[in-house]
Coordinates of C-alpha atoms and ligand atoms in Angstrom, one line a residue:
M1 CA -147.3 -45.3 13.7
T2 CA -147.7 -43.2 16.8
G3 CA -144.6 -41.6 18.4
G4 CA -146.5 -39.1 20.4
P5 CA -146.6 -35.4 19.7
V6 CA -143.6 -33.8 18.1
P7 CA -142.0 -31.4 20.5
V8 CA -141.8 -27.7 19.4
R9 CA -138.6 -25.7 19.4
R10 CA -137.1 -26.0 22.8
D11 CA -136.6 -22.3 23.3
L12 CA -140.3 -21.7 22.8
G13 CA -141.1 -23.9 25.8
A14 CA -144.5 -23.0 27.2
L15 CA -144.8 -19.9 25.2
E16 CA -148.5 -19.0 24.8
G17 CA -150.0 -17.3 21.7
Y18 CA -151.3 -13.7 21.9
H19 CA -154.6 -13.8 23.5
S20 CA -157.3 -11.1 23.8
P21 CA -160.4 -12.6 25.2
Q22 CA -163.6 -11.6 23.3
V23 CA -167.0 -11.8 25.0
D24 CA -170.3 -11.2 23.3
V25 CA -171.4 -7.8 24.5
D26 CA -173.0 -4.6 23.2
V27 CA -170.1 -2.3 23.8
R28 CA -166.6 -3.6 23.0
L29 CA -163.9 -1.3 24.3
N30 CA -161.1 -3.8 24.8
T31 CA -158.8 -3.8 21.8
N32 CA -158.3 -0.1 21.0
E33 CA -159.9 -0.4 17.6
S34 CA -161.7 2.6 16.0
P35 CA -165.4 2.6 17.0
V36 CA -166.4 3.5 13.5
G37 CA -165.5 2.2 10.0
P38 CA -163.7 4.0 7.3
P39 CA -165.7 6.4 5.1
A40 CA -168.4 5.0 2.7
Q41 CA -166.6 6.7 -0.2
W42 CA -163.4 4.7 0.5
L43 CA -165.4 1.5 0.4
A44 CA -167.0 2.6 -3.0
E45 CA -163.5 3.3 -4.4
L46 CA -162.1 0.0 -3.1
T47 CA -165.0 -1.9 -4.6
Q48 CA -164.4 -0.3 -8.0
E49 CA -160.7 -1.0 -7.7
L50 CA -161.3 -4.7 -7.0
G51 CA -162.7 -5.0 -10.5
R52 CA -159.3 -3.9 -11.9
I53 CA -157.1 -6.3 -9.9
P54 CA -155.7 -9.1 -12.1
F55 CA -156.4 -11.8 -9.5
N56 CA -154.7 -14.6 -11.6
R57 CA -151.4 -12.6 -11.1
Y58 CA -149.2 -12.2 -8.1
P59 CA -149.4 -8.7 -6.6
D60 CA -146.8 -6.0 -7.0
R61 CA -144.0 -7.4 -4.9
Q62 CA -142.6 -3.9 -4.1
A63 CA -146.1 -2.5 -3.3
T64 CA -145.0 0.5 -5.3
G65 CA -148.3 2.4 -5.5
L66 CA -149.0 2.0 -1.7
R67 CA -145.4 2.9 -0.7
Q68 CA -145.3 5.9 -3.0
A69 CA -148.6 7.2 -1.6
L70 CA -147.2 6.8 2.0
A71 CA -143.9 8.4 1.0
D72 CA -145.8 11.4 -0.4
W73 CA -148.1 11.6 2.7
H74 CA -145.0 11.7 5.0
G75 CA -142.8 13.7 2.7
V76 CA -140.1 11.0 2.5
D77 CA -138.6 8.9 -0.3
I78 CA -140.3 5.6 -1.4
G79 CA -137.0 3.9 -0.4
Q80 CA -137.7 4.8 3.2
V81 CA -141.0 3.0 3.4
F82 CA -141.6 -0.7 4.1
C83 CA -145.2 -2.2 4.3
A84 CA -146.4 -5.4 5.7
N85 CA -149.5 -7.2 7.1
G86 CA -150.1 -5.1 10.1
S87 CA -147.4 -3.5 12.2
N88 CA -146.9 -6.8 13.9
E89 CA -145.5 -8.2 10.7
V90 CA -143.3 -5.1 10.4
L91 CA -141.9 -5.8 13.9
Q92 CA -141.4 -9.5 13.0
C93 CA -139.4 -8.5 9.9
L94 CA -137.3 -6.1 11.9
L95 CA -136.6 -8.9 14.4
M96 CA -135.9 -11.5 11.8
A97 CA -133.4 -9.1 10.1
Y98 CA -131.7 -7.7 13.1
G99 CA -132.5 -10.0 16.0
G100 CA -132.0 -13.8 16.4
P101 CA -129.8 -16.0 18.6
G102 CA -127.0 -14.1 20.4
R103 CA -128.7 -10.7 20.0
R104 CA -130.6 -8.6 22.5
V105 CA -133.3 -6.0 22.4
V106 CA -134.2 -3.6 25.2
L107 CA -137.7 -2.5 26.0
F108 CA -139.3 -0.7 29.0
E109 CA -142.1 -2.5 30.7
P110 CA -145.0 -2.2 31.2
T111 CA -145.4 -1.9 27.4
Y112 CA -146.9 -3.6 24.4
S113 CA -146.6 -7.3 25.0
L114 CA -146.0 -8.2 21.3
H115 CA -142.6 -6.6 21.3
R116 CA -141.4 -9.2 23.8
H117 CA -143.5 -12.0 22.2
I118 CA -142.2 -11.5 18.7
A119 CA -138.6 -11.1 19.9
R120 CA -138.9 -14.5 21.6
L121 CA -140.4 -16.1 18.5
T122 CA -137.3 -15.0 16.6
G123 CA -134.9 -16.3 19.2
T124 CA -133.9 -12.8 20.3
A125 CA -133.1 -12.2 24.0
V126 CA -135.2 -9.5 25.7
V127 CA -133.9 -7.2 28.5
A128 CA -136.6 -5.2 30.2
G129 CA -135.9 -1.8 31.7
R130 CA -138.3 -0.5 34.3
R131 CA -140.5 2.6 34.4
T132 CA -141.1 4.9 37.4
E133 CA -144.3 4.9 39.5
A134 CA -145.7 7.4 36.9
F135 CA -144.8 5.0 34.1
A136 CA -142.0 7.3 32.9
I137 CA -138.6 6.1 31.6
D138 CA -135.7 7.5 33.6
E139 CA -133.2 8.9 31.2
G140 CA -130.1 8.1 33.2
E141 CA -131.2 4.5 33.9
A142 CA -132.1 4.0 30.3
L143 CA -128.7 5.1 29.0
A144 CA -126.9 2.9 31.6
L145 CA -129.0 0.0 30.4
L146 CA -128.2 0.6 26.8
D147 CA -124.5 0.9 27.6
Q148 CA -124.5 -2.3 29.5
E149 CA -126.7 -4.4 27.2
Q150 CA -125.7 -3.1 23.7
P151 CA -129.1 -4.0 22.3
V152 CA -129.4 -4.3 18.5
I153 CA -132.9 -2.8 18.9
T154 CA -134.3 -0.5 21.6
F155 CA -138.1 -0.4 21.6
L156 CA -140.2 2.5 22.5
C157 CA -143.9 2.5 22.2
S158 CA -145.1 6.1 22.0
P159 CA -147.9 6.7 23.1
N160 CA -147.2 3.7 25.3
N161 CA -149.8 0.8 25.4
P162 CA -151.2 0.2 28.0
T163 CA -150.2 3.3 30.0
G164 CA -151.1 6.0 27.5
R165 CA -148.4 8.7 27.4
A166 CA -146.2 9.7 24.5
E167 CA -142.5 9.6 25.4
P168 CA -141.2 13.1 25.8
V169 CA -139.4 14.6 22.8
G170 CA -136.2 15.1 24.8
L171 CA -136.0 11.5 25.8
Q172 CA -136.5 10.3 22.3
Q173 CA -133.7 12.7 21.1
V174 CA -131.3 11.3 23.7
L175 CA -132.2 7.7 23.0
V176 CA -131.9 8.1 19.2
Q177 CA -128.4 9.6 19.7
H178 CA -127.2 7.0 22.2
A179 CA -128.9 3.8 21.1
P180 CA -126.1 1.4 20.0
G181 CA -128.4 -0.1 17.4
L182 CA -131.8 0.8 16.0
L183 CA -134.3 2.8 18.0
V184 CA -137.7 1.4 17.0
V185 CA -140.6 3.7 18.0
D186 CA -144.0 2.0 17.7
E187 CA -146.4 4.8 16.9
A188 CA -149.6 2.7 16.6
Y189 CA -151.3 5.6 18.4
G190 CA -149.1 8.3 16.9
Q191 CA -151.8 10.5 15.4
F192 CA -153.7 10.8 18.7
A193 CA -150.6 12.3 20.3
P194 CA -149.2 15.9 20.3
H195 CA -145.8 14.8 18.9
S196 CA -144.2 12.1 16.9
A197 CA -140.6 10.7 16.7
L198 CA -140.8 12.0 13.2
D199 CA -140.4 15.5 14.6
V200 CA -137.5 14.9 16.9
G201 CA -135.1 16.8 14.6
V202 CA -131.9 14.8 14.7
P203 CA -130.1 12.6 12.2
V204 CA -132.4 9.6 11.8
D205 CA -130.3 6.9 10.2
R206 CA -130.9 4.7 13.3
L207 CA -134.5 5.7 13.9
V208 CA -137.3 3.4 12.8
V209 CA -140.9 4.6 13.1
V210 CA -143.6 2.0 12.9
R211 CA -147.3 2.8 12.2
T212 CA -150.4 0.9 11.5
F213 CA -153.8 1.3 9.7
S214 CA -155.4 -0.7 12.5
K215 CA -156.3 2.2 14.9
T216 CA -156.5 5.8 13.5
W217 CA -157.3 4.6 10.0
S218 CA -160.2 2.3 11.2
M219 CA -158.8 -0.7 9.2
A220 CA -157.9 -3.4 11.8
G221 CA -159.7 -5.9 9.5
C222 CA -157.3 -5.2 6.7
R223 CA -153.9 -6.0 8.3
L224 CA -151.7 -3.2 7.1
G225 CA -148.7 -1.5 8.8
Y226 CA -145.5 0.2 7.7
L227 CA -142.2 1.6 8.8
L228 CA -140.3 4.7 7.9
A229 CA -136.5 4.3 8.2
D230 CA -133.2 4.5 6.4
P231 CA -133.3 2.7 3.0
A232 CA -130.8 0.1 4.4
V233 CA -133.4 -0.9 7.0
V234 CA -136.1 -1.1 4.4
S235 CA -134.0 -3.4 2.2
S236 CA -133.2 -5.7 5.1
C237 CA -136.9 -6.0 6.0
A238 CA -137.8 -6.7 2.3
A239 CA -135.2 -9.4 2.2
V240 CA -136.7 -11.4 5.1
A241 CA -140.4 -10.9 4.3
L242 CA -142.0 -13.8 2.3
P243 CA -142.3 -13.1 -1.4
Y244 CA -145.6 -11.5 -2.2
H245 CA -146.5 -11.2 1.4
L246 CA -148.7 -8.2 0.9
D247 CA -151.7 -9.0 -1.2
A248 CA -153.2 -6.7 -4.0
V249 CA -156.4 -6.0 -2.0
T250 CA -154.5 -4.8 1.0
Q251 CA -152.2 -2.6 -1.1
A252 CA -155.2 -1.0 -2.8
A253 CA -157.1 -0.5 0.5
G254 CA -154.2 1.3 2.0
R255 CA -153.4 3.5 -1.0
L256 CA -157.1 4.6 -1.3
A257 CA -157.4 5.2 2.5
L258 CA -154.8 8.0 2.2
R259 CA -157.2 9.9 0.0
H260 CA -159.4 10.2 3.0
A261 CA -156.9 11.6 5.5
D262 CA -159.2 14.5 6.4
A263 CA -161.9 12.0 7.5
M264 CA -159.3 10.2 9.6
E265 CA -158.2 13.4 11.2
R266 CA -161.8 14.3 12.1
R267 CA -162.3 10.8 13.7
V268 CA -159.1 11.3 15.7
E269 CA -160.3 14.8 16.9
L270 CA -163.6 13.3 18.1
I271 CA -161.8 10.5 19.9
V272 CA -159.4 12.9 21.5
S273 CA -162.2 15.1 22.8
E274 CA -164.1 12.1 24.0
R275 CA -161.0 10.9 25.8
E276 CA -160.7 14.2 27.6
R277 CA -164.3 14.1 28.5
I278 CA -164.1 10.6 30.0
A279 CA -160.9 11.4 31.8
G280 CA -162.7 14.3 33.5
V281 CA -165.5 12.1 34.6
L282 CA -163.2 9.4 35.9
A283 CA -161.3 12.0 37.9
A284 CA -164.3 12.3 40.2
M285 CA -164.8 8.5 40.6
A286 CA -163.2 6.0 42.9
V287 CA -160.5 5.1 40.4
Q288 CA -156.9 6.2 39.9
T289 CA -156.2 7.3 36.3
W290 CA -153.3 8.4 34.2
P291 CA -153.2 11.0 31.4
S292 CA -153.3 9.5 27.9
D293 CA -152.2 10.6 24.5
A294 CA -153.8 7.6 22.8
N295 CA -157.3 6.3 22.2
F296 CA -157.6 4.5 25.6
L297 CA -157.4 5.2 29.3
L298 CA -155.8 3.1 32.0
F299 CA -157.5 3.2 35.4
R300 CA -157.3 1.4 38.7
P301 CA -160.4 1.0 40.9
T302 CA -159.5 2.1 44.4
G303 CA -162.4 0.6 46.4
K304 CA -162.9 -2.7 44.6
P305 CA -160.8 -5.4 43.0
A306 CA -160.3 -4.9 39.3
G307 CA -161.6 -8.3 38.5
A308 CA -164.9 -7.6 40.2
V309 CA -165.2 -4.2 38.3
W310 CA -164.4 -6.0 35.0
E311 CA -167.2 -8.5 35.7
G312 CA -169.6 -5.7 36.8
L313 CA -169.0 -4.0 33.5
V314 CA -169.4 -7.3 31.5
S315 CA -172.7 -7.9 33.3
R316 CA -173.8 -4.5 31.9
S317 CA -172.7 -5.5 28.4
V318 CA -169.5 -3.4 28.4
L319 CA -166.2 -5.1 27.7
V320 CA -162.9 -3.4 28.7
R321 CA -159.4 -4.9 28.9
D322 CA -158.4 -6.6 32.1
C323 CA -154.7 -5.7 32.6
S324 CA -154.8 -6.6 36.3
R325 CA -152.4 -9.5 36.0
W326 CA -149.9 -7.7 33.7
T327 CA -146.6 -6.8 35.2
G328 CA -146.4 -3.2 36.3
V329 CA -150.1 -2.3 35.8
E330 CA -151.4 -4.6 38.6
A331 CA -155.1 -4.1 39.5
C332 CA -155.7 -1.9 36.4
L333 CA -158.2 -1.9 33.6
R334 CA -157.9 -0.3 30.2
V335 CA -160.8 1.2 28.3
T336 CA -160.8 2.1 24.6
I337 CA -162.5 5.4 23.7
G338 CA -165.6 4.6 21.7
T339 CA -168.4 6.6 20.2
P340 CA -170.0 9.2 22.5
S341 CA -173.0 6.9 23.2
E342 CA -170.7 3.9 23.8
N343 CA -168.7 6.0 26.2
D344 CA -171.9 7.1 28.0
R345 CA -172.8 3.4 28.4
F346 CA -169.3 2.7 29.8
L347 CA -169.5 5.6 32.3
A348 CA -173.0 4.6 33.5
A349 CA -172.0 1.0 33.8
L350 CA -168.8 1.9 35.8
T351 CA -170.8 4.3 38.1
E352 CA -173.3 1.5 38.9
T353 CA -170.6 -1.1 39.3
L354 CA -168.5 1.0 41.7
E355 CA -171.6 1.9 43.8
E356 CA -172.9 -1.7 43.9
A357 CA -172.6 -3.4 47.3
P358 CA -169.7 -5.9 47.1
Ligands
PLP1 C1 -152.7 -2.1 18.3 C2 -151.2 -2.0 18.3 C3 -150.5 -2.3 17.1 C4 -151.3 -2.8 15.9 O1 -150.8 -3.9 15.4 P1 -151.3 -4.3 13.9 O2 -150.5 -5.6 13.6 O3 -150.9 -3.2 13.0 O4 -152.8 -4.5 14.0 C5 -149.2 -2.2 17.1 N1 -148.5 -1.7 18.2 C6 -149.2 -1.3 19.3 C7 -148.4 -0.7 20.5 C8 -150.6 -1.5 19.4 O5 -151.2 -1.2 20.5

């Protein structure tokens, strides 16, 4: 019996999956991961812990140990913490619970493409506000848009991927007070930045802060993210998540990682100082750059097409992210901050590429 391929949901149409091309190179600076792994001591503790996990049993469905550890770390109540497989699953749960057909979210492009993507997967309409030339959100324009669209979720990404800046505290305060629904602030790079939505100092019953272990905690291989929010939001997310979605190994890995927060903070300090060093060098090169509060820098080659520069870097075994076809960051590339020696390789490769005859 052949009836041909079964058509997918009509509203998904030609939707493509998330795609970040990988190329086999020496220096991978394209996905904003940490250039170094978590501490050896963490791995030793996790290995020991594995021996204590009853693998024939389902994991703790409430992830109590992990959520309590996160609550203690942030000084909040366990009822304000929801954990999932990466912040992407956190975002998916939020959109399953609050989005869906007939509902809208607002975001400000250029921003993290997964916000739009996951919204579409859940049948939620997406309205995109614009940013200024300097990638800032205009407060008046943003408020008018919220007024007009009445979104159930307003997304901020702070620091914003791929442009780099944390949203100003004042703007976050205004948006959390005026958003008609939830204000979801994706702080995947929060610890690299000088301030967090957690310090905005206003009633926060509509504020949702999303964080991940993928970047600052050096644990992208583990898939762990969480949100801090009002207990009602936490319950709604728990209600739409699959039962036992968060496995026992991931729960233990995250709980034990928090014991090594000092090592995390030292890694973050090194990356921030390397970021400033690279920004200083780029300032003297034939590229336009923007200040960053994250672990990456966006830059636009001024004398050569971005695609040619990307290829020149790959031919020198350095991989950066080609954003040149993303809306709003045309002709730009994004480089993740690596170890000092990786960064030297990048800077040398970029210098050679820019000086090379076309
Ligand atoms: C990298 C990144 C994430 C991480 O997603 P995980 O699913 O936690 O790995 C989330 N948000 C933004 C803006 C990112 O850049």
